[in-house]
Structure formats: C-alpha cells, structure tokens
CSV table of C-alpha atoms in Angstrom, one decimal:
chain,number,residue,atom,x,y,z
A,1,TYR,CA,153.3,-19.1,184.6
A,2,ALA,CA,150.1,-19.2,183.5
A,3,PRO,CA,148.8,-17.1,180.7
A,4,THR,CA,147.4,-13.3,181.4
A,5,ARG,CA,144.7,-12.3,179.2
A,6,CYS,CA,144.4,-8.3,180.1
A,7,ALA,CA,140.9,-6.2,179.1
A,8,ALA,CA,141.1,-3.3,180.1
A,9,ALA,CA,139.6,0.0,178.3
A,10,GLN,CA,141.4,2.8,176.0
A,11,THR,CA,142.4,4.2,179.9
A,12,SER,CA,141.7,8.3,179.6
A,13,THR,CA,145.3,8.7,180.3
A,14,GLU,CA,145.3,12.4,179.5
A,15,GLN,CA,143.0,13.4,182.7
A,16,GLY,CA,145.9,13.7,185.5
A,17,ILE,CA,148.2,11.3,187.0
A,18,LEU,CA,145.9,8.7,188.2
A,19,PRO,CA,143.7,8.9,185.7
A,20,PRO,CA,140.4,6.6,186.2
A,21,CYS,CA,140.0,4.2,183.1
A,22,HIS,CA,136.7,3.8,181.5
A,23,HIS,CA,135.3,1.3,180.6
A,24,HIS,CA,133.8,0.7,177.1
A,25,GLU,CA,130.2,0.9,176.9
A,26,THR,CA,129.4,-3.1,176.5
A,27,VAL,CA,129.9,-4.0,180.3
A,28,HIS,CA,131.7,-7.3,180.9
A,29,ASP,CA,129.7,-10.1,182.0
A,30,PRO,CA,131.8,-12.4,184.2
A,31,GLN,CA,129.5,-15.5,184.0
A,32,LEU,CA,130.1,-15.4,180.1
A,33,VAL,CA,134.0,-14.7,180.0
A,34,PRO,CA,136.0,-15.6,182.6
A,35,CYS,CA,139.2,-12.7,182.6
A,36,THR,CA,142.3,-13.5,184.2
A,37,CYS,CA,143.5,-9.5,184.6
A,38,PRO,CA,141.3,-7.2,186.3
A,39,LEU,CA,141.2,-4.3,183.4
A,40,PHE,CA,138.2,-4.7,180.5
A,41,SER,CA,138.3,-5.0,177.3
A,42,CYS,CA,141.5,-5.2,176.3
A,43,PRO,CA,142.4,-7.5,174.0
A,44,TRP,CA,145.3,-8.2,175.2
A,45,GLU,CA,147.1,-12.0,176.3
A,46,GLY,CA,150.5,-11.9,177.8
A,47,HIS,CA,152.4,-14.1,181.0
A,48,LEU,CA,152.2,-13.0,184.6
A,49,GLU,CA,155.9,-11.6,184.1
A,50,VAL,CA,154.5,-8.9,181.2
A,51,VAL,CA,151.8,-7.7,182.6
A,52,VAL,CA,153.4,-4.8,184.4
A,53,SER,CA,154.8,-3.6,181.7
A,54,HIS,CA,151.9,-4.3,179.3
A,55,LEU,CA,149.5,-2.2,182.6
A,56,ARG,CA,152.3,0.4,182.5
A,57,GLN,CA,153.2,1.0,178.3
A,58,THR,CA,149.8,0.2,177.2
A,59,HIS,CA,147.8,1.7,179.7
A,60,ARG,CA,149.7,4.4,181.7
A,61,ILE,CA,149.3,2.7,184.8
A,62,ASN,CA,151.4,4.9,187.8
A,63,ILE,CA,153.5,2.1,189.6
A,64,LEU,CA,153.8,4.4,194.0
A,65,GLN,CA,156.9,2.2,196.2
A,66,GLY,CA,156.9,1.7,199.9
A,67,ALA,CA,155.4,0.3,202.5
A,68,GLU,CA,152.6,2.4,202.9
A,69,ILE,CA,151.0,5.0,200.5
A,70,VAL,CA,147.8,7.2,198.9
A,71,PHE,CA,146.2,7.1,196.2
A,72,LEU,CA,144.4,9.5,195.8
A,73,ALA,CA,141.0,8.4,193.6
A,74,THR,CA,139.3,11.4,191.8
A,75,ASP,CA,136.4,12.1,189.9
A,76,MET,CA,134.3,10.2,192.2
A,77,HIS,CA,131.1,11.6,190.8
A,78,LEU,CA,132.1,10.2,187.3
A,79,PRO,CA,128.9,7.7,186.3
A,80,ALA,CA,129.3,3.9,187.1
A,81,PRO,CA,131.2,2.2,185.8
A,82,THR,CA,134.6,3.0,185.7
A,83,ASP,CA,137.6,1.8,187.3
A,84,TRP,CA,140.6,4.0,189.0
A,85,ILE,CA,143.9,1.5,189.2
A,86,ILE,CA,147.1,2.0,190.5
A,87,MET,CA,150.5,-0.1,190.8
A,88,HIS,CA,151.7,-1.2,194.3
A,89,SER,CA,154.9,-1.7,194.6
A,90,CYS,CA,156.1,-3.3,198.1
A,91,LEU,CA,158.0,-6.3,199.5
A,92,GLY,CA,159.5,-7.0,196.1
A,93,HIS,CA,156.2,-7.8,193.9
A,94,GLN,CA,153.7,-5.7,192.7
A,95,PHE,CA,150.1,-5.3,193.7
A,96,LEU,CA,147.5,-3.5,191.7
A,97,LEU,CA,144.7,-1.2,193.8
A,98,VAL,CA,141.0,-1.5,191.8
A,99,LEU,CA,138.8,0.8,192.8
A,100,ARG,CA,135.6,0.1,190.9
A,101,LYS,CA,132.9,2.1,190.4
A,102,GLN,CA,129.0,0.2,189.4
A,103,GLU,CA,125.8,-0.7,189.9
A,104,LYS,CA,125.5,-4.2,191.2
A,105,TYR,CA,121.8,-2.3,192.4
A,106,GLU,CA,120.0,0.2,188.7
A,107,GLY,CA,120.3,3.7,189.9
A,108,HIS,CA,122.6,2.6,193.2
A,109,PRO,CA,126.1,2.8,191.9
A,110,GLN,CA,128.5,2.1,194.6
A,111,PHE,CA,132.3,1.8,195.1
A,112,PHE,CA,134.2,-1.1,195.8
A,113,ALA,CA,138.1,-1.7,195.9
A,114,THR,CA,140.4,-4.5,196.5
A,115,MET,CA,143.7,-5.4,196.4
A,116,MET,CA,145.6,-7.9,193.2
A,117,LEU,CA,148.5,-9.7,193.6
A,118,ILE,CA,150.4,-9.9,189.4
A,119,GLY,CA,151.4,-13.2,190.9
A,120,THR,CA,150.0,-16.8,191.4
A,121,PRO,CA,147.4,-17.1,193.8
A,122,THR,CA,150.0,-19.3,195.8
A,123,GLN,CA,152.2,-16.2,196.3
A,124,ALA,CA,148.9,-13.9,197.2
A,125,ASP,CA,148.2,-16.1,200.0
A,126,ASN,CA,151.5,-14.9,201.8
A,127,PHE,CA,150.2,-11.3,202.2
A,128,THR,CA,147.3,-8.8,203.5
A,129,TYR,CA,146.5,-5.8,202.2
A,130,ARG,CA,144.4,-3.2,204.2
A,131,LEU,CA,142.9,0.0,202.7
A,132,GLU,CA,142.6,2.6,204.9
A,133,LEU,CA,139.7,5.9,204.0
A,134,ASN,CA,140.9,8.8,206.9
A,135,ARG,CA,138.9,12.0,207.3
A,136,ASN,CA,136.7,14.4,209.5
A,137,GLN,CA,136.9,12.0,212.7
A,138,ARG,CA,135.6,8.6,210.8
A,139,ARG,CA,138.2,6.5,209.7
A,140,LEU,CA,137.3,3.0,208.2
A,141,LYS,CA,139.6,-0.3,207.4
A,142,TRP,CA,139.6,-3.2,205.2
A,143,GLU,CA,142.2,-5.6,205.9
A,144,ALA,CA,142.2,-8.6,203.7
A,145,THR,CA,144.1,-11.4,201.6
A,146,PRO,CA,145.3,-10.3,198.0
A,147,ARG,CA,143.8,-12.2,195.4
A,148,SER,CA,146.0,-13.4,191.8
A,149,VAL,CA,145.5,-11.2,189.0
A,150,LEU,CA,144.3,-14.6,187.7
A,151,GLU,CA,141.5,-15.3,189.7
A,152,CYS,CA,138.7,-13.0,188.3
A,153,VAL,CA,138.5,-9.3,190.0
A,154,ASP,CA,134.9,-9.4,188.7
A,155,SER,CA,134.0,-12.3,191.3
A,156,VAL,CA,135.5,-10.8,193.7
A,157,ILE,CA,133.3,-7.1,192.9
A,158,SER,CA,130.2,-9.2,192.8
A,159,ASP,CA,130.9,-11.1,195.7
A,160,GLY,CA,131.2,-7.7,197.9
A,161,ASP,CA,134.4,-10.0,199.5
A,162,CYS,CA,135.9,-5.9,199.1
A,163,LEU,CA,135.9,-3.0,200.8
A,164,VAL,CA,132.4,-1.9,200.1
A,165,LEU,CA,130.8,2.3,199.8
A,166,ASN,CA,127.3,3.1,199.0
A,167,THR,CA,127.7,6.5,197.7
A,168,SER,CA,126.8,8.2,200.2
A,169,LEU,CA,130.1,6.4,202.4
A,170,ALA,CA,132.0,7.9,200.0
A,171,GLN,CA,131.1,10.8,199.9
A,172,LEU,CA,132.3,11.6,203.2
A,173,PHE,CA,135.7,10.4,202.7
A,174,SER,CA,136.1,12.4,199.7
A,175,ASP,CA,137.4,15.5,199.9
A,176,ASN,CA,136.7,18.3,197.1
A,177,GLY,CA,135.5,15.0,194.5
A,178,SER,CA,138.5,12.7,195.4
A,179,LEU,CA,139.5,10.4,198.2
A,180,ALA,CA,142.1,8.9,199.0
A,181,ILE,CA,142.7,5.8,200.5
A,182,GLY,CA,146.0,4.9,202.3
A,183,ILE,CA,147.3,1.2,200.9
A,184,ALA,CA,149.3,-0.7,202.9
A,185,ILE,CA,150.9,-4.2,202.5
A,186,THR,CA,152.0,-7.3,205.4
A,187,THR,CA,153.5,-10.2,204.9
A,188,SER,CA,150.3,-13.2,206.4
A,189,LYS,CA,152.9,-14.3,208.8
A,190,ALA,CA,153.1,-10.5,210.9
A,191,HIS,CA,149.3,-10.3,209.7
A,192,ASN,CA,148.5,-13.5,211.4
A,193,ALA,CA,150.6,-12.5,215.0
A,194,GLU,CA,148.3,-9.7,215.6
A,195,ALA,CA,144.8,-10.9,213.5
A,196,GLU,CA,143.5,-11.6,217.3
A,197,MET,CA,141.6,-8.7,218.7
B,1,TYR,CA,117.5,17.0,229.8
B,2,ALA,CA,115.7,16.9,227.2
B,3,PRO,CA,113.0,14.7,227.0
B,4,THR,CA,112.9,11.3,224.9
B,5,ARG,CA,110.6,9.6,223.1
B,6,CYS,CA,111.4,5.5,222.6
B,7,ALA,CA,110.0,3.6,219.9
B,8,ALA,CA,110.5,0.3,220.4
B,9,ALA,CA,108.8,-2.7,219.6
B,10,GLN,CA,108.0,-5.6,221.6
B,11,THR,CA,111.4,-7.1,221.2
B,12,SER,CA,110.9,-10.8,221.1
B,13,THR,CA,112.6,-11.6,224.3
B,14,GLU,CA,112.2,-15.3,224.6
B,15,GLN,CA,114.5,-15.5,221.6
B,16,GLY,CA,117.7,-15.6,224.1
B,17,ILE,CA,120.6,-13.4,225.7
B,18,LEU,CA,120.2,-10.7,222.8
B,19,PRO,CA,117.6,-11.4,221.3
B,20,PRO,CA,116.9,-9.0,217.9
B,21,CYS,CA,114.3,-6.3,218.1
B,22,HIS,CA,112.0,-7.0,215.5
B,23,HIS,CA,109.7,-4.2,214.3
B,24,HIS,CA,105.8,-3.1,214.0
B,25,GLU,CA,105.0,-4.2,210.3
B,26,THR,CA,104.4,0.3,209.6
B,27,VAL,CA,108.0,1.2,208.8
B,28,HIS,CA,109.1,4.0,210.7
B,29,ASP,CA,109.1,6.6,208.4
B,30,PRO,CA,111.7,9.7,209.6
B,31,GLN,CA,110.3,12.1,207.2
B,32,LEU,CA,107.1,12.3,208.7
B,33,VAL,CA,108.1,11.7,212.7
B,34,PRO,CA,111.0,12.8,214.5
B,35,CYS,CA,111.9,10.6,216.7
B,36,THR,CA,114.8,10.9,218.9
B,37,CYS,CA,115.3,7.2,220.6
B,38,PRO,CA,116.7,4.9,218.4
B,39,LEU,CA,113.7,1.9,219.0
B,40,PHE,CA,110.8,1.9,217.3
B,41,SER,CA,106.9,2.0,217.8
B,42,CYS,CA,107.2,2.5,221.6
B,43,PRO,CA,104.7,5.2,222.6
B,44,TRP,CA,107.2,5.7,225.9
B,45,GLU,CA,108.8,9.3,226.9
B,46,GLY,CA,110.8,10.2,229.1
B,47,HIS,CA,114.1,12.0,230.4
B,48,LEU,CA,117.6,10.8,229.5
B,49,GLU,CA,117.8,10.0,232.9
B,50,VAL,CA,115.1,7.4,233.1
B,51,VAL,CA,116.2,6.0,228.6
B,52,VAL,CA,119.0,3.3,230.2
B,53,SER,CA,116.2,1.9,233.4
B,54,HIS,CA,113.3,1.7,230.5
B,55,LEU,CA,115.4,0.4,227.3
B,56,ARG,CA,116.2,-3.0,230.3
B,57,GLN,CA,113.5,-3.3,232.0
B,58,THR,CA,110.7,-2.8,228.9
B,59,HIS,CA,112.8,-3.9,226.2
B,60,ARG,CA,115.0,-6.2,228.9
B,61,ILE,CA,118.1,-5.2,226.8
B,62,ASN,CA,121.5,-5.9,228.5
B,63,ILE,CA,124.5,-3.5,229.5
B,64,LEU,CA,128.0,-5.2,228.8
B,65,GLN,CA,130.8,-3.4,230.8
B,66,GLY,CA,134.1,-2.8,230.1
B,67,ALA,CA,136.3,-0.5,227.6
B,68,GLU,CA,136.3,-3.1,224.7
B,69,ILE,CA,133.5,-5.7,224.7
B,70,VAL,CA,131.7,-7.9,222.0
B,71,PHE,CA,128.5,-7.8,221.0
B,72,LEU,CA,127.3,-11.0,219.7
B,73,ALA,CA,124.0,-10.9,217.2
B,74,THR,CA,122.5,-14.0,216.3
B,75,ASP,CA,119.7,-14.8,213.7
B,76,MET,CA,121.3,-12.7,211.0
B,77,HIS,CA,119.1,-14.8,208.5
B,78,LEU,CA,115.6,-12.4,210.2
B,79,PRO,CA,114.1,-10.3,207.5
B,80,ALA,CA,114.8,-7.3,207.0
B,81,PRO,CA,113.8,-4.7,209.1
B,82,THR,CA,114.9,-5.9,212.3
B,83,ASP,CA,117.0,-4.0,214.7
B,84,TRP,CA,119.8,-5.5,217.5
B,85,ILE,CA,120.4,-3.7,220.1
B,86,ILE,CA,122.4,-3.7,223.0
B,87,MET,CA,124.1,-1.0,225.8
B,88,HIS,CA,127.5,-0.2,226.5
B,89,SER,CA,128.3,0.9,229.9
B,90,CYS,CA,131.9,2.9,229.8
B,91,LEU,CA,133.9,5.5,230.5
B,92,GLY,CA,130.9,6.6,232.7
B,93,HIS,CA,128.5,6.9,230.3
B,94,GLN,CA,125.7,4.3,228.3
B,95,PHE,CA,126.5,4.2,225.0
B,96,LEU,CA,124.1,1.8,222.6
B,97,LEU,CA,124.8,-0.4,219.4
B,98,VAL,CA,122.2,-0.3,217.0
B,99,LEU,CA,122.7,-2.8,214.4
B,100,ARG,CA,120.3,-2.1,211.7
B,101,LYS,CA,119.2,-4.6,208.6
B,102,GLN,CA,116.9,-3.0,206.2
B,103,GLU,CA,115.6,-2.6,202.6
B,104,LYS,CA,117.1,0.8,201.7
B,105,TYR,CA,116.9,-0.5,197.9
B,106,GLU,CA,114.1,-3.0,197.8
B,107,GLY,CA,115.1,-6.7,197.6
B,108,HIS,CA,118.3,-5.9,198.8
B,109,PRO,CA,119.1,-6.0,202.4
B,110,GLN,CA,122.0,-3.8,204.0
B,111,PHE,CA,122.7,-3.6,207.5
B,112,PHE,CA,123.9,-0.7,209.2
B,113,ALA,CA,125.0,-0.3,212.7
B,114,THR,CA,126.0,2.7,214.2
B,115,MET,CA,126.3,3.3,218.3
B,116,MET,CA,124.4,6.4,220.1
B,117,LEU,CA,125.2,7.8,223.7
B,118,ILE,CA,122.8,7.8,226.0
B,119,GLY,CA,123.4,11.5,226.6
B,120,THR,CA,123.2,14.7,224.6
B,121,PRO,CA,125.2,15.8,221.4
B,122,THR,CA,127.5,17.9,222.8
B,123,GLN,CA,128.5,14.8,226.4
B,124,ALA,CA,128.6,12.9,222.7
B,125,ASP,CA,131.6,15.0,220.5
B,126,ASN,CA,133.6,13.8,223.5
B,127,PHE,CA,134.4,10.3,222.8
B,128,THR,CA,135.1,7.9,220.2
B,129,TYR,CA,133.0,4.6,219.2
B,130,ARG,CA,134.8,1.8,217.3
B,131,LEU,CA,132.9,-1.5,215.2
B,132,GLU,CA,135.7,-4.1,214.4
B,133,LEU,CA,134.7,-7.4,212.2
B,134,ASN,CA,137.5,-9.6,212.6
B,135,ARG,CA,136.5,-13.4,211.1
B,136,ASN,CA,137.8,-15.4,208.5
B,137,GLN,CA,141.4,-13.3,207.3
B,138,ARG,CA,139.7,-10.6,206.9
B,139,ARG,CA,139.2,-7.6,209.0
B,140,LEU,CA,136.8,-4.0,208.4
B,141,LYS,CA,136.1,-1.3,211.2
B,142,TRP,CA,134.4,1.6,211.9
B,143,GLU,CA,135.5,4.6,213.8
B,144,ALA,CA,133.6,7.7,214.6
B,145,THR,CA,131.6,10.1,216.5
B,146,PRO,CA,128.7,8.8,218.7
B,147,ARG,CA,125.3,10.0,218.0
B,148,SER,CA,122.7,11.4,221.0
B,149,VAL,CA,119.9,9.4,221.3
B,150,LEU,CA,118.4,13.3,221.0
B,151,GLU,CA,118.8,12.4,217.7
B,152,CYS,CA,117.2,10.1,215.6
B,153,VAL,CA,118.9,7.2,214.4
B,154,ASP,CA,116.9,7.2,211.2
B,155,SER,CA,118.3,9.8,209.6
B,156,VAL,CA,121.8,8.1,210.8
B,157,ILE,CA,121.0,5.4,209.5
B,158,SER,CA,119.5,6.9,205.8
B,159,ASP,CA,122.8,9.0,205.2
B,160,GLY,CA,125.1,6.5,205.6
B,161,ASP,CA,127.2,7.4,208.0
B,162,CYS,CA,128.0,4.3,209.9
B,163,LEU,CA,128.9,0.9,209.6
B,164,VAL,CA,127.6,-0.6,206.4
B,165,LEU,CA,127.2,-4.2,205.1
B,166,ASN,CA,126.1,-5.7,201.9
B,167,THR,CA,124.3,-9.3,202.8
B,168,SER,CA,127.6,-10.9,201.6
B,169,LEU,CA,130.1,-9.1,203.2
B,170,ALA,CA,128.2,-10.1,206.5
B,171,GLN,CA,128.1,-13.5,205.6
B,172,LEU,CA,131.8,-13.4,205.0
B,173,PHE,CA,132.0,-12.2,208.6
B,174,SER,CA,129.2,-14.4,210.3
B,175,ASP,CA,129.6,-17.4,211.8
B,176,ASN,CA,126.8,-19.7,212.1
B,177,GLY,CA,124.3,-17.0,211.1
B,178,SER,CA,125.6,-14.8,214.1
B,179,LEU,CA,127.7,-11.9,213.6
B,180,ALA,CA,130.5,-11.2,216.5
B,181,ILE,CA,130.4,-7.2,216.3
B,182,GLY,CA,134.0,-5.8,218.9
B,183,ILE,CA,133.1,-2.4,220.6
B,184,ALA,CA,135.4,-0.3,222.2
B,185,ILE,CA,134.5,4.0,223.1
B,186,THR,CA,137.6,6.2,223.8
B,187,THR,CA,137.6,9.9,224.4
B,188,SER,CA,137.7,11.6,221.8
B,189,LYS,CA,141.2,13.5,222.9
B,190,ALA,CA,142.5,9.8,222.4
B,191,HIS,CA,140.9,9.0,219.0
B,192,ASN,CA,142.6,12.4,217.6
B,193,ALA,CA,146.7,11.7,218.4
B,194,GLU,CA,145.7,8.7,216.8
B,195,ALA,CA,143.4,10.2,214.1
B,196,GLU,CA,146.3,10.6,211.4
B,197,MET,CA,147.6,7.7,210.2
C-alpha cells in the first residue's frame, strides 16, 4: 500500500453527529503540495489500511452502512471554506463523501461533492457512485467513478469533475439549512449495462 | 390567452441544423424589462397559440418529436452570451429547451438549461421534464417542473433554478465541442409516484 498523508483540520466534533470539518485559516494550495487524503491540514501520514481508523479516531468521522444511504449535511450557511465528511461502508469497501463549500470565484461560494474510495485507483475503477438531491419537485443526480484517496480531492474539485452546486441551487435543495444527499454505490459492471440511455 | 412578447435575436440560421441563437450586443436586463418569451431582442408580440409558428418561421427553430429526444448543441465554445434553442413536441404540447451560456460572474461563463412550456403556468404544472447528460462514465440528471413561456426565462436562470454547468463540467460532457442533452417529458402524476427515493 502507498502511504497516505492526511491533512485534516481539527474537526469541530462538538457540533453534532455529522459535523462539518472546518479548514484552518491557511488554505491548502493543491499546486504547491500534492495531497493524498481529502482532509486538509492534518500532519498525519499512514498506510491505506489505517486511514479508516485514523478518520474515526482522530476526526470522529462516522461510518454509515448500506447500499443506499442519506447523508444530512447541516449548517450549509457556514462560510467557505468548509468540508462535510462521512464514510460509507458498502460492497466490502469504505468510501468517503466529501462535500466542500469553496469560493472558486471570490465572493461566490459553491458546493462540490465527490466520493473517494479508501483504496487504490485500480480498485476505485470497479465502482460507480451516485449522489442524488431530491426536494420540492426538483431532482439532481450525479453519477461517476469514485476517485481513490491516493489521488487529490483538491484537483477533483478544481477540475469541477464532481457534483457542483451554486448557492442558489443548494438553497433550493436544502431544508432548514440542511442538505440531504442520497448516496448509492454500485459495481461498474452494473453501471455499464445501464449506462446507455 | 395572455399576449406573448418575443425578443429573439436574428438567429444565425446558416450555421447548421440546430444553430445557437446569438444575443444582440445590448444584453437584456430582466430587472428593467419583464420578458414573456425566452428569446432576446425580438420586437414581436403575439398570443400563446401563435408562438410556435413565430419561432419556426422567424427564428427557424426546429421541432423534435417523441417522448425522449436528444438535442445536440454545437459550438459550445462560442462566447457568452449565447442561446441554443429547440422546440420539443410531446404529450400534445410544445416545450422549449433553452440552453444559455452566460457570465453570471465576470470572466466565468456558465451554462444554464431549462424547459419552458408554450402554455400557461397552470398547464406547466402538469408536467415534469428531465435533462440528462451522459458521457465518459459520468451522468448528470436534472428533473423539475417546466416553467411557462409567460414567465421570464431570465429570472429562472438568474435564480439558478435550472441545470447549471460550469465550463469544466460542460467540457467533460462535450464531444468535439458539442453537448448532447437527453430530454424527456412526463406528466407530473408519474413524477410524483416515483419522486420518493
């Protein structure tokens, strides 16, 4: 296994069951320091097989189980940059949902959501993840292949290769400042069979 | 029927089967002049029942038929503001797909896609439209109730209550500068039955 460097903030664990993970004041620049873990500013380094226990123990990140789960991200009004993180245990693997509020364009925060496999890129290619928002007679679905946590979540987000929401769209899908994100993981084989419209 | 004012540009009909509709140099400000037709800068006014023939004859906008169609928007690289328009005949009604490239934030063009019913808001409430992008193991679906052409497409877009694509995401879904958008219309009854995850 390749070593994994985790750069997580001191997650504000007092805020609830699924607390947002606030960034430190110095925002990590993906151009300068390649990251191999989706969390910012944590000096921890380790191998893939201990990433899950590190995330649970140090950052108090919860694991949800099941083929289809719903992640409730609270306090969507918090200023950028902010991360919301949950682990998803499914099909014998652990996945990490990263929802990030970030100002790609100054003064215009956007939400970016992606799934990472806690595994290698080759393993990640075997899966398809689906994120779904559904509220108020509107529905938005994003399906893609997860990235590996050995890749950089920052570049996924800066490339825009993920679910992207403007603040106005996020508000349309939110209820009392909380965003419910339906998450489903399937194997790629099933995805390919149904991929053609 | 309420009168409809159409403000369309002189659509560049020489460019192909489904040409983009370029805006005039003066960009219409939705705050100053309420519009009742999704096309810019056309002085025509008329009733709902003659909107379709006006769009066909004056702006050479094509009609595609069928429950599910695919609209190919070409030349996605064209500078903002640009509109791509197609009419969709389905379930006894005509719908208008408006895909707009616009710089909501200066220097950062985005794509906005929505469906309008050529009918009243009450009629529009009976339908659900789905827009789907599917390419390169990525899929993005947006479902919502269409607006009426008597409402203002500009406010739909400025509210962000539509499918929104950053340029990078649009490129991921494009093939040789063209974006294939799958379009399906259903009645709301069917939508409500399957709306819950």
